[in-house]
Structure formats: structure tokens, C-alpha cells
Amino acid sequence: MSGVGCMNNNREGSSLSTISNTLSAVNSKPRSHSINYVSSDYESLDYDHYESELTVREEKLNGYKTVVASNVIRWLIYFSIAICTAAVGIFIDTVIEYFCNWKFQSIRNCIDVKHSTVECLIIWILFTVIPTLVGCCVVLFMEPSAAGSGIPFVISYLNGIRIPRMTAVRCLLVKVISVVCVCIAGLGGGKEGPLIHIGAMVGGSVVEAWWKGFRNGPGRKVIGPLQNDRERRDMMAAGAAAGLSAAFGSPVGGTLMSLEEGTSFWSSSLMWKVFFCAAIAFPTYNAGKNVLFSNNTNPSESVHSKSIYFFGKFNENTIYFSYSEFPIFIIFGIFGGLLGALFVNINYHLSIFRMKHIISNRKKLMESVFVAVFVAIINLTSMILLNNCQTKLEISSSNVVQMYCPAGSYNEISSFWLRTQEESIRSLFHYPIEAYSVVPLLVYCVIYFILTELTVGLNMSAGLFLPSLLIGAAWGRIASIVIHYYSPGTIGVDPGKYALLGAAAQLGGIVRATISLTVVFIEATGNVQFLLPLMITLFTAKWTGDFFTDGIYEMQIKLSGVPLLVSEPPPLTSDITTEDFMSDTVCAIPHILMVGKLVDILNTTKHNGFPVVASKVCFCRTRNIEHKCYGLLKGFILRSQLNVILEHNLYLTPLHDENYCTKLELLRKSTYTCHDTQQFQRLKVDEDERGIVIDLRPYMNSAPYIVRLVST
Amino acid sequence: MSGVGCMNNNREGSSLSTISNTLSAVNSKPRSHSINYVSSDYESLDYDHYESELTVREEKLNGYKTVVASNVIRWLIYFSIAICTAAVGIFIDTVIEYFCNWKFQSIRNCIDVKHSTVECLIIWILFTVIPTLVGCCVVLFMEPSAAGSGIPFVISYLNGIRIPRMTAVRCLLVKVISVVCVCIAGLGGGKEGPLIHIGAMVGGSVVEAWWKGFRNGPGRKVIGPLQNDRERRDMMAAGAAAGLSAAFGSPVGGTLMSLEEGTSFWSSSLMWKVFFCAAIAFPTYNAGKNVLFSNNTNPSESVHSKSIYFFGKFNENTIYFSYSEFPIFIIFGIFGGLLGALFVNINYHLSIFRMKHIISNRKKLMESVFVAVFVAIINLTSMILLNNCQTKLEISSSNVVQMYCPAGSYNEISSFWLRTQEESIRSLFHYPIEAYSVVPLLVYCVIYFILTELTVGLNMSAGLFLPSLLIGAAWGRIASIVIHYYSPGTIGVDPGKYALLGAAAQLGGIVRATISLTVVFIEATGNVQFLLPLMITLFTAKWTGDFFTDGIYEMQIKLSGVPLLVSEPPPLTSDITTEDFMSDTVCAIPHILMVGKLVDILNTTKHNGFPVVASKVCFCRTRNIEHKCYGLLKGFILRSQLNVILEHNLYLTPLHDENYCTKLELLRKSTYTCHDTQQFQRLKVDEDERGIVIDLRPYMNSAPYIVRLVST
């Protein structure tokens, strides 16, 4: 596939790729335009350096001091991204904690004190349906793009696809409200995935706040050059890492996740900044939570304590493994991979069904309410039907109901529904083997699997990190109980260890990340010793899963129609050229032309990027029309830049040292803010202006990427 | 700097970069050819896909099954790289262990049993000089390129510079012998750096072993396509990671180091392979060492036990930190950065001195012997002069001498010289505070600093990871003793913790890696809790160090003249074009020409790569000679490929499905093996063959990278 390596870098991919070095007549090979329909909805980001006469002049006139100042400010911006992401994370946690306590308290009250099942059902339904309605309505009516975990969008954005409204502040707000609602309602969605998206959104918006604050002072020259897509992508990568770092207390894992998923544009200086950001976010978040929750936490309840380890500390002296357990780790991996592939496959068909049949907002809302009611009913029903009684452990006293059980014992399955996800995962990892029996675990595992399938794909912000971990931890624990039952003498059968491996296998089977997940698990458990078992399990889960389906994020990206290119061309494609799949109408613009002509071109085509050529005449090559000769390629210019040039009459004054700054700022702003608006707009121009000649050379990018025409 | 981002990717950088899309007459701007002299010694690797009619045909005829088989074989190759690297690591360790035991036993014997200082000095000198002589001679007379840690070469290679003899098997052998000798002699050099280089060399050579084993069977079609520079670079990256993974028991850290240093050509699929390789190497190495050393290890001696943690397990319950210690961590970082910058600076001047004055092999050998004798004398002298006596601790009984001390006590500084570096670093990290006093620590720290400065730069394979760690651990321990002395009530002043932070600061100040070092430290201590202090210290050390000097590897790369491009262009260079610093004689070859003409071109120029153009006439543009017009660019061909075409008369038969395979194999082999030989060779051709016409199109790379000529 000639030059496909460059495609990812192409600015405004649709129109550039044909510009070979001569733009002369093209061969008559049949073409496959099958992917045109996807690429028309999305644009590529302008990740290349914008090099023009303007920027060269700016650099010369600003000098070295401004470069240094920009560097300092850049670090401060990264610092503020980390702080803001951590702050949003703390806010989300606080609100969830408050409402969940209220909810669980009310339910416990009506079951154990009032003994009224009907009242309880009503309360439960209210506590599920109201947040669901709120969370779904804000998404549907204010910001539909905030639905889902947002990680597929982050992946796409980091790899160069412009996702509309990705950095809008309203999207951020809606996302926060919606994720809080999902967690309060107790649906099968976590807050960790959305927190990554939120971190990325914070990263994408912070620089604008800096700009607004300092543009009138000396900061103008310094912050101005930081406002470009390249810097924004770096900051979003850092924000995403900060989000994961805060969510799981895992700075290195966050950095690696950002790297593993957004690897197209990685450099070691970027890694350094991303790590800095993740490293600041984690202690900030942790310190903030310690300050807020320190008074209402009972230090004896290790599961609820806000330790620095998200999964709770795994003690190396009590939990260990031997080499003879390796086959078990592999079996765990295979099982996790299979379950993960099943999950992805069901989710795929469910998504298709939703795309076909649940289209109107009314239906979407009804679907959410249905899921919410289903959650409340199945939770309560499972508690009534499965009346396993469990002797009260000291550690689990406050979060369970007695229901029909004798005094001093509690309804076992209630402990799952009356805890937040974090508490559940920690209890599954750390409670002794007798705390859970097989049947409730199995029921919980199956219900949660269904619940997560239903929730992922609703019009709310729900992640699937924690749900996957819970499902995996549940079946991992079941496995440990079964092994313990059939060979009670086996050493090393710790339920927590097996729950951890099950969680890793399940998450790995769904998400298919490996190295970053390994590190996240190590950082979240505080245990380096498990490196080997975790690696074996995650590797096997990934391989097994990949054998059957794509990972969940790739599947979602494909379904959403985002034209994300894979990093390597698929096999047996070396005879396909860029020409075969690019857009077949290329519009080139001469470097010197009249305003009228330019406006006509802009009004008759929908391209967002135009090659600038030396020829005097300009042609649009369209299908089935005789090919015309293009001139020599001079540079490349974006529609947004042309719009600015025409709107602000930049062409009237020649470029000099006094006005370059204003011009550059206008051009930069245009590319930078056009994310959230439709770019195409019909231009009007007075008849007497049509004759003025524009010279595009000072404004165009003079060093665009090009792909040669292979002519044998 | 127009197109500088592509420079790194340029194959045979020196001649390609001028080929703009027309190759028409060039402007008359003055040029700075100052960097020409460096680039003439080294060539860029051919990291781009080789796309030609041959490869397209190969892919089509081989089909999908061969692609799958290649993928399977590739994983097996990575597996074998990991196993081989681990095996070499185990071999090195075993030999060092054996000889060091012998050496220390003999010295203890002559001091404590025979009480003869003179005899002892002679024995010591023999034990230092003989290995030094062996280690230096093999390098000087067999393989001069094996000198040094080799990490600068690995960095250069992974970033696209062809280092001669980098993958020769002889270089690997010499490296192993030399590094063993350095460690036995007790010079200030470690085996960890060279092990990374060794891993890379193993990675670069294993595929050839596979080829030799299977080329006659069905493996020919499968392994053939894996023999290219791109795959080799991937395998070397994996091998380097495996080396670090084995050396420090740090698979994630190894992967990250490979990434942080060789990031130019990274992709997520490569990361996945590198991690796989590192993940296999670590347990293999560990299991191998356990099997070999399990019988002669006293399980009570925690410092000497072959634990899975290279630095020994840091227990979280005894060693912890509070937020109030953060200023101390920052001060540690600053001090480490300063000392690191000092180290780099001294090393720089020492290297310059060596380059100027120590040129002949005789002088180099004498220098090594001088350093060896110096080591032996200063070790013994320090023991005699600094007769600090220390009560024997149970843990340190076997590795010390009593000397002039009373019974039951030992000469304190002897414990440093009569232990291997691994044992020393573990004892500095884990012994109680009373095991070392300030003066011996200070003396050790200063002596080792000088020793390491002298050793790094000798003609032997000596790394500086462990020496840096030892220096840092020593001053870290001094700091903890001082703090303990002046405020004995301070909690958390654990000597081991401060030694660890000192080691991190010192290594970070010299090497300037951050995220990978953080992870290495976490994996090597088995303690995740120290993540924050380590990050703070390493960040500060890097920033402080960067303020004064480059990192040691960048400095060494610059001194060695390797033309490694930085990932970002330096500030204020946007008006410098590729044209300004490229080689000014470009030789283009027409795509159809006569053999005689081609031979003449190859004999009159030293370029290793040639653009193939459509024009009928070929020109060499030389300085001060009138510019001629070039034809349209068709592709790119390497001298090695042209040599093969001429030598094997490939041009005599047209390309068809029967002979493409042989031709492709010859061409591949030529590029792949030319690393170790001089490429330029004068060609001779019979007078009657000169008239035969060659068509280069099937053999040339039809999709080379190009940089446009910026013409305003």
C-alpha cells in the first residue's frame, strides 16, 4: 500500500493524497471508493507543524526568550491539567459517595426496619429511575456526543481523527453529570472510563482558559503558539493519562495506556510530559480524597479505607504463587478471553439492534428507564429468592441487610447490591474465603454480565473497566472456592489472588490492552510479585480474545464509522495505492488568483483542504471528466484559513513585521476553534472585490506531506 | 526546518534529501556543510518498507498462508531472543561469581591468615591486572567496537543509524569476555549496560540462525521476508529490553527503556513484541540462576539470596514515607542532578583527552593496566589507612576481613571491596544503620566516583548503571546517618530508603531517563509505595542535570560522531531547510541505462543510495559546477542492490514468476549483510557487456520518502 504510512499524518486526508509530484494525467485503474462515505463525516486533525512565511517570521521576531517562556508556560499548563482532572475526579467521587450512602441507607432501612418489600421496591425503583432519567436526558437533549465511556473517541482523537465537540465545555459538564447518575443508579457502568475521557477533555480545554486569562498581557506571544492541534493532542494525551492515573492510582499505567492506545504520534518528549501530568494527578486526587473522607471513615474497615492502592494492598507474605500454578493462570486467561469475546460479540449485535430500532430520543429514553427498572427489580428479586444467610463478619457489618435471615447473619447477595463498585471489588479481592458462597457469586456474575451488556450502549456515560473487573473477580473467586473444595490441601489457593487474576483475565479479554493493564494492576494492588501471573493471564486472554473478535474499543470505533487507520497495512495489500481509495475529486488552487475565483471554488466544493499549485489556471478534477494538467505543488491550505483570509480581508495588506502577528493569530484561531462548528459556509463577496488578486503563499503551509504517484 | 521530521526516515540520508519533486535548478543560497563530515562515516538504516515490483509479486504469489506462517515464526524468533539473552546473562553471572569468589577468598586468606600485606598486594594486583589485560586485549585486537557499555550504539541503532559490526557474532563474544573481565577485576564498571547491548546483538543475530537452519526447507519463503533492517531493528529493541529485564528483573522497565531511548520507530505492535520478549527473559534468567546457585546459597543471608527483586525486597511495613519528607526528596534530586552533571562533564573532558593523547593500542593497554594497578593499590591502602573497626553482624560475616581489628570485628571498608557490586548495593540498601559509618562511606563514595570516571572510556565493556547506583546509595546512606545524628527522633529516616533515593538521584542525574528508571526501581525493589518519592527525585535530578549538561549517553553519542537527529528540531531553525545541510553532490541514475554507464557512476562516487529518475541522461551535480536538469523521480536504489544486480547479472533475464524469488533473496541478502563490510568496491566489467541495457524499475524501491524543494 504505497505511502499508507503517511495517510495517518495527512492533514485533511480526503483531498491531499492525490497530489503526486507532478499532478499529471492519472492512469485508468478501476478504483474502490468504498471507504469514501466514512471519511466524509470526519476530518483529520492538523497534527503536522504549520510552516509558513508567517510562522518563520514569528519565530525570528519573537526570539529565544519567547521559546523559553513558552516552554515554561507549557509545563504550567500540564500542571493545571493534572490538578483540574484530579479535582473533577474528586468532585465525582464525593457526589457519588453522598448519594449512594443515602440510597443504601434508605433501602436498608425499609427492609430491615420497616420489613416492607413493596415500599422497598418502590424506593429502589425511584433511586434507580430518577438518576437514570437525569443522566440520560442531559445526554440526549444537551450533548448526545457525551454518551458511552468516550474511550473510543479518545483513541480516535489521539490518532488523528477530529471528533466533533470533543473539547466543548458543555460536553465535559454533561459527561460529569451523566457518569454520576449512572453510578448512583447502580447500573452496570463504571466511572473510570469516563474519567479518562474527562481528563482528555480537560486537557483539550485548559489551554484556552490560559489564553483567555493572559492574551492581553505579555502572555499573548507566549501562549499563542501553543494553540494548535499538535499541542492540543499532546495535552489531551496527558489529560487522559491523568484521568486513569487518578481513577486507579496508577501514574505509570496511565502513561502506558495513553501510549498503547494513542501511539501514532508519540515522541519521548511527549512521554515525559504525559508522565509528569499523570504523576501530579495521582497524589493530588489521593490527597483531596483523604482530606474529604478522612472524618467519616472507620479505620478498621480496611475495604472502605481510602488507601493509596485502588484494589487494596495485596500483602506479599500471605499471597504468593508457585510455578506449578502457571497452567491455572493460562486457563484463567483462556476463559477470560472467551468470556471477553462473548461480551464483545453480544455487544456488537446489541449495538446493531440499537442502531436499527432505537433511533428516536423517546425510544432511547424508554430503553434507559426499562434498564433502570430491570436493575431495581432483579436486585430485589435476587435477594428475596436467593435467601443465602451468611454469618456476619466484622468487616462487612454496615453494608448488608438481614432480611429474612436470623439475627447475627445477613442476606449474602445483598452485600453486592448495597455497596459501591469500589467497595465490591475490594471485598471480592480481600474478604476471606468463607465470606462468599458459590451460588450468590454465580448469580451475581451472570446478572452483572447482562447488566453491563445492557448499560454499555445506553445514552449515558458508562465505562466498563470496573464492571469487567467485578465479573472477572466473581468467577475468579468461584474458581478458587471450587479448587479449595475438591483439593482442600492445595496451598496458595487464596480467593483474593484468584479473584484478581479473574478480574485481569476478564478485563484483558474485553479491552485487549496488555502492558498498560499489567502495570495498572501492579500499581493498584501495590504488589510487584504478581507481575508474572498477571502477564501470563493477560497475554493469554488477549490472544484468545483476538482469535474470535476485535477488542471492544476497536469494535465500537468501527461501528461508529470513525475512519481510524491501523498502524500497519493489512497483509496482501502492497499493490493497492493511496490513489485507489482516496477521494477522486481533487481541487487545487493556484498560488496567485482572484478573490472571485477563490470564492467560487470554496462555494462549489466541500473539501476542507486544498493543494496550492503554481499554475495560473485552477481545475477541479471530477469523475468521468477529462483530466487536466495541474501545476507544480507549492503548499497546502485549509478551508478555515481561506475563510479567515476572505472574511478579514487579510489579502488587502501585504505581509510585514507589524501585521504578521494579528494575521497569524486569526489563522491559528480559525483552525483551532473550527472543531465544534460546521466548516462549510457559503461565502458572499461584493462584485467589485472579485477582481482583487490574492497571493496565498505567505499563508499556505509550505511543507505539507505528499505521496508520490507511482507510475511504472 | 522543512521536512526535518522525515530526515530520520531517510534511507541513505546523504544523497536523497535533495530530490525535490522536480529536481530542477536550485537556488544559490549559501550552505553550511559543517555536518557533512559526520554523516560520511555512518549510513542510515533502511527502515522503510522495501516496495518494488519484486516484493509485490512475492506477496501475491506467496499468499495469505505464508503471511500467517511468517507471523508464527516471528513470535518464535522473539521467544528465542529472550531465551538466548537470558542464557548469556546466566553464563556471565556464573563466571563472575566463580572467579570473584576465588579472588575474595584468596585476598581474605592472605590478609587474615597469612597477615602478609606485600603478598596480598601482589595477589590483588594480579587478580586485577590479569583480567584487565585479557578484557582489554580482546577488545583492542579482536573487536574495538565492543568497547564501552554499548548503550549509545543501541540508542543510535534503534533510531536509524547503521553502526558497523553491531550485530557481528565476534562482537558479541568479545563483549561477553570483556564484561566478565571488568567485573572480576573489580573496576568501576557494571555488567548491566553491556547486557543490554548483548541483548540487542542477540536480537540482531538470531534471525540469521533461523535462516541458516531452515532456508533449505519450507522455511525459505517464510523466514526470507523477515530478513530486513526493519525487522532486525524490532528484534534488537526486543533484545535490548530482554537484556535489561534479565539484568534488573524488570520486564516493564526494560520495555519502557527500549521505548524511551529508541522511540523514533515505535508502534503498538512492536511494543507488544518487546514486552513479550522482556516478559520471557526475566523468569528464564531467574529460574536459571535459581537452579545454578540454589545449592551454595545460605538462605539466612538475605542479601546474597537470589531473590526475584534485584535490589532485595523493600518491606512496606518497615519503610514508609510521609508528605513532609518531600523537600528532602527534592534536595536529593538536586544533589543527584548536580553530581550527575559533574560526572558527565568530567567524563567529557576525559574523553577528549583520551581522543587526543591515547591513540595507539599500546597506550590504551597501558592505560588499562594503570587503572587496574591503581584499583588494587587504592583498595588495599584504604583498608590499611582507614582502620575503622565494626562489630561483626551476622549477615555480613563471610565477606569481610578482620585485618588489624580485634576479634569479632572487621575492617569496615573491606566490606566494600570484597563484595560483588550486587552484594554491595543490596547491603547498602538493607543493612541496619549501624553497619556503616560516615567516613568509610565517604571514602568509598569518592573512590568509586573516580574509579567509575576512569573505567568508563577504557577499551573494555563496562556499564555505569551499578557504579552510579553504588555512588548514590553511599551518599544517600551518609545523608540518612547525618539526619539521624542531628535529629535522632525523626521518624522514617531509614538508611535503606535514603540509599535507594540517593541511588535513584545519582543514576537519574547521569543517565537522565525518568519513567523507565522509576519502573525499574519499583520492579527491582518490589515496592510500589515508593513510586512518588522516586518520581520526585528522578524528575528533579533530570531537570537539574539537564540545566548543566546533556545526559551521558547523548554526550557519548555526540563525541563518537554518530549523526543522531533529535526528535524535535531545535528552536529558531524554521528557516533552515534540508537543502542547507544535506550533501551537495547528488547522483541520480536514469531508470533505463547501459551497464557501462552504471559502472562508471558507481566507480566515481561514494554515495550508497541513488534516486532513480526518468530522464535519459544522468548527471552528477558537484560543487561549483553548473546545475543540470534532473528527470522525474521514479524511485530509489541502494548501492548494495546495484552491486548485486551487476555481480549476478540479474539484468540479463526479465522478471518472471520463476526467477523473482532468487533475485529478491539476493537483493535482500545484500542489504542485510552489508553492515559489516565496506560497501564501496570498484567494479569491473567486460567491454562487451558495457553495451547491455539495464532496466532498474523492477528492483528499485518505488515509494521512497521525499522532501519537497521549498521554492517561494
mmCIF file with all atom_site columns, C-alpha atoms in Angstrom, chain B residues 19-76:
data_model
loop_
_atom_site.group_PDB
_atom_site.id
_atom_site.type_symbol
_atom_site.label_atom_id
_atom_site.label_alt_id
_atom_site.label_comp_id
_atom_site.label_asym_id
_atom_site.label_entity_id
_atom_site.label_seq_id
_atom_site.pdbx_PDB_ins_code
_atom_site.Cartn_x
_atom_site.Cartn_y
_atom_site.Cartn_z
_atom_site.occupancy
_atom_site.B_iso_or_equiv
_atom_site.pdbx_formal_charge
_atom_site.auth_seq_id
_atom_site.auth_comp_id
_atom_site.auth_asym_id
_atom_site.auth_atom_id
_atom_site.pdbx_PDB_model_num
ATOM 1  C CA . ILE B 1 19 ? 15.479 15.161  -4.564  1.00 0.00 ? 19 ILE B CA 1
ATOM 2  C CA . SER B 1 20 ? 12.647 17.557  -4.662  1.00 0.00 ? 20 SER B CA 1
ATOM 3  C CA . ASN B 1 21 ? 9.730  16.836  -6.843  1.00 0.00 ? 21 ASN B CA 1
ATOM 4  C CA . THR B 1 22 ? 11.277 18.269  -9.933  1.00 0.00 ? 22 THR B CA 1
ATOM 5  C CA . LEU B 1 23 ? 14.964 18.258  -9.315  1.00 0.00 ? 23 LEU B CA 1
ATOM 6  C CA . SER B 1 24 ? 15.143 21.399  -11.331 1.00 0.00 ? 24 SER B CA 1
ATOM 7  C CA . ALA B 1 25 ? 17.729 24.077  -10.872 1.00 0.00 ? 25 ALA B CA 1
ATOM 8  C CA . VAL B 1 26 ? 18.410 25.012  -7.293  1.00 0.00 ? 26 VAL B CA 1
ATOM 9  C CA . ASN B 1 27 ? 18.672 28.446  -5.769  1.00 0.00 ? 27 ASN B CA 1
ATOM 10 C CA . SER B 1 28 ? 22.001 29.928  -4.837  1.00 0.00 ? 28 SER B CA 1
ATOM 11 C CA . LYS B 1 29 ? 21.637 30.265  -1.061  1.00 0.00 ? 29 LYS B CA 1
ATOM 12 C CA . PRO B 1 30 ? 24.916 29.782  0.806   1.00 0.00 ? 30 PRO B CA 1
ATOM 13 C CA . ARG B 1 31 ? 25.101 26.441  2.546   1.00 0.00 ? 31 ARG B CA 1
ATOM 14 C CA . SER B 1 32 ? 26.505 25.175  5.784   1.00 0.00 ? 32 SER B CA 1
ATOM 15 C CA . HIS B 1 33 ? 28.147 21.840  5.177   1.00 0.00 ? 33 HIS B CA 1
ATOM 16 C CA . SER B 1 34 ? 29.537 21.602  8.644   1.00 0.00 ? 34 SER B CA 1
ATOM 17 C CA . ILE B 1 35 ? 27.839 18.342  9.477   1.00 0.00 ? 35 ILE B CA 1
ATOM 18 C CA . ASN B 1 36 ? 28.908 16.560  6.324   1.00 0.00 ? 36 ASN B CA 1
ATOM 19 C CA . TYR B 1 37 ? 31.981 15.129  7.945   1.00 0.00 ? 37 TYR B CA 1
ATOM 20 C CA . VAL B 1 38 ? 29.969 13.184  10.487  1.00 0.00 ? 38 VAL B CA 1
ATOM 21 C CA . SER B 1 39 ? 27.425 11.747  8.166   1.00 0.00 ? 39 SER B CA 1
ATOM 22 C CA . SER B 1 40 ? 30.031 10.348  5.825   1.00 0.00 ? 40 SER B CA 1
ATOM 23 C CA . ASP B 1 41 ? 31.123 7.732   8.369   1.00 0.00 ? 41 ASP B CA 1
ATOM 24 C CA . TYR B 1 42 ? 27.711 6.324   9.127   1.00 0.00 ? 42 TYR B CA 1
ATOM 25 C CA . GLU B 1 43 ? 24.793 5.288   6.995   1.00 0.00 ? 43 GLU B CA 1
ATOM 26 C CA . SER B 1 44 ? 21.129 5.316   7.825   1.00 0.00 ? 44 SER B CA 1
ATOM 27 C CA . LEU B 1 45 ? 19.388 2.030   8.106   1.00 0.00 ? 45 LEU B CA 1
ATOM 28 C CA . ASP B 1 46 ? 16.827 1.021   5.585   1.00 0.00 ? 46 ASP B CA 1
ATOM 29 C CA . TYR B 1 47 ? 13.858 1.151   7.962   1.00 0.00 ? 47 TYR B CA 1
ATOM 30 C CA . ASP B 1 48 ? 11.249 1.886   5.383   1.00 0.00 ? 48 ASP B CA 1
ATOM 31 C CA . HIS B 1 49 ? 9.381  -0.923  3.672   1.00 0.00 ? 49 HIS B CA 1
ATOM 32 C CA . TYR B 1 50 ? 11.219 -2.009  0.543   1.00 0.00 ? 50 TYR B CA 1
ATOM 33 C CA . GLU B 1 51 ? 8.448  -1.742  -2.029  1.00 0.00 ? 51 GLU B CA 1
ATOM 34 C CA . SER B 1 52 ? 9.215  -2.856  -5.531  1.00 0.00 ? 52 SER B CA 1
ATOM 35 C CA . GLU B 1 53 ? 7.772  -4.966  -8.288  1.00 0.00 ? 53 GLU B CA 1
ATOM 36 C CA . LEU B 1 54 ? 9.634  -7.886  -6.733  1.00 0.00 ? 54 LEU B CA 1
ATOM 37 C CA . THR B 1 55 ? 8.046  -7.588  -3.314  1.00 0.00 ? 55 THR B CA 1
ATOM 38 C CA . VAL B 1 56 ? 4.569  -7.038  -4.704  1.00 0.00 ? 56 VAL B CA 1
ATOM 39 C CA . ARG B 1 57 ? 4.966  -10.167 -6.801  1.00 0.00 ? 57 ARG B CA 1
ATOM 40 C CA . GLU B 1 58 ? 6.304  -12.101 -3.818  1.00 0.00 ? 58 GLU B CA 1
ATOM 41 C CA . GLU B 1 59 ? 3.324  -11.158 -1.699  1.00 0.00 ? 59 GLU B CA 1
ATOM 42 C CA . LYS B 1 60 ? 0.849  -12.123 -4.386  1.00 0.00 ? 60 LYS B CA 1
ATOM 43 C CA . LEU B 1 61 ? 2.435  -15.489 -5.133  1.00 0.00 ? 61 LEU B CA 1
ATOM 44 C CA . ASN B 1 62 ? 3.088  -16.457 -1.531  1.00 0.00 ? 62 ASN B CA 1
ATOM 45 C CA . GLY B 1 63 ? -0.425 -15.682 -0.395  1.00 0.00 ? 63 GLY B CA 1
ATOM 46 C CA . TYR B 1 64 ? -2.068 -15.487 2.950   1.00 0.00 ? 64 TYR B CA 1
ATOM 47 C CA . LYS B 1 65 ? -0.746 -18.757 4.367   1.00 0.00 ? 65 LYS B CA 1
ATOM 48 C CA . THR B 1 66 ? 2.830  -17.528 4.185   1.00 0.00 ? 66 THR B CA 1
ATOM 49 C CA . VAL B 1 67 ? 1.852  -14.311 5.973   1.00 0.00 ? 67 VAL B CA 1
ATOM 50 C CA . VAL B 1 68 ? 0.375  -16.357 8.817   1.00 0.00 ? 68 VAL B CA 1
ATOM 51 C CA . ALA B 1 69 ? 3.392  -18.658 8.911   1.00 0.00 ? 69 ALA B CA 1
ATOM 52 C CA . SER B 1 70 ? 5.724  -15.640 8.997   1.00 0.00 ? 70 SER B CA 1
ATOM 53 C CA . ASN B 1 71 ? 3.794  -14.242 11.932  1.00 0.00 ? 71 ASN B CA 1
ATOM 54 C CA . VAL B 1 72 ? 4.060  -17.500 13.859  1.00 0.00 ? 72 VAL B CA 1
ATOM 55 C CA . ILE B 1 73 ? 7.776  -17.796 13.115  1.00 0.00 ? 73 ILE B CA 1
ATOM 56 C CA . ARG B 1 74 ? 8.280  -14.192 14.165  1.00 0.00 ? 74 ARG B CA 1
ATOM 57 C CA . TRP B 1 75 ? 6.887  -14.915 17.618  1.00 0.00 ? 75 TRP B CA 1
ATOM 58 C CA . LEU B 1 76 ? 9.133  -17.967 17.856  1.00 0.00 ? 76 LEU B CA 1
#
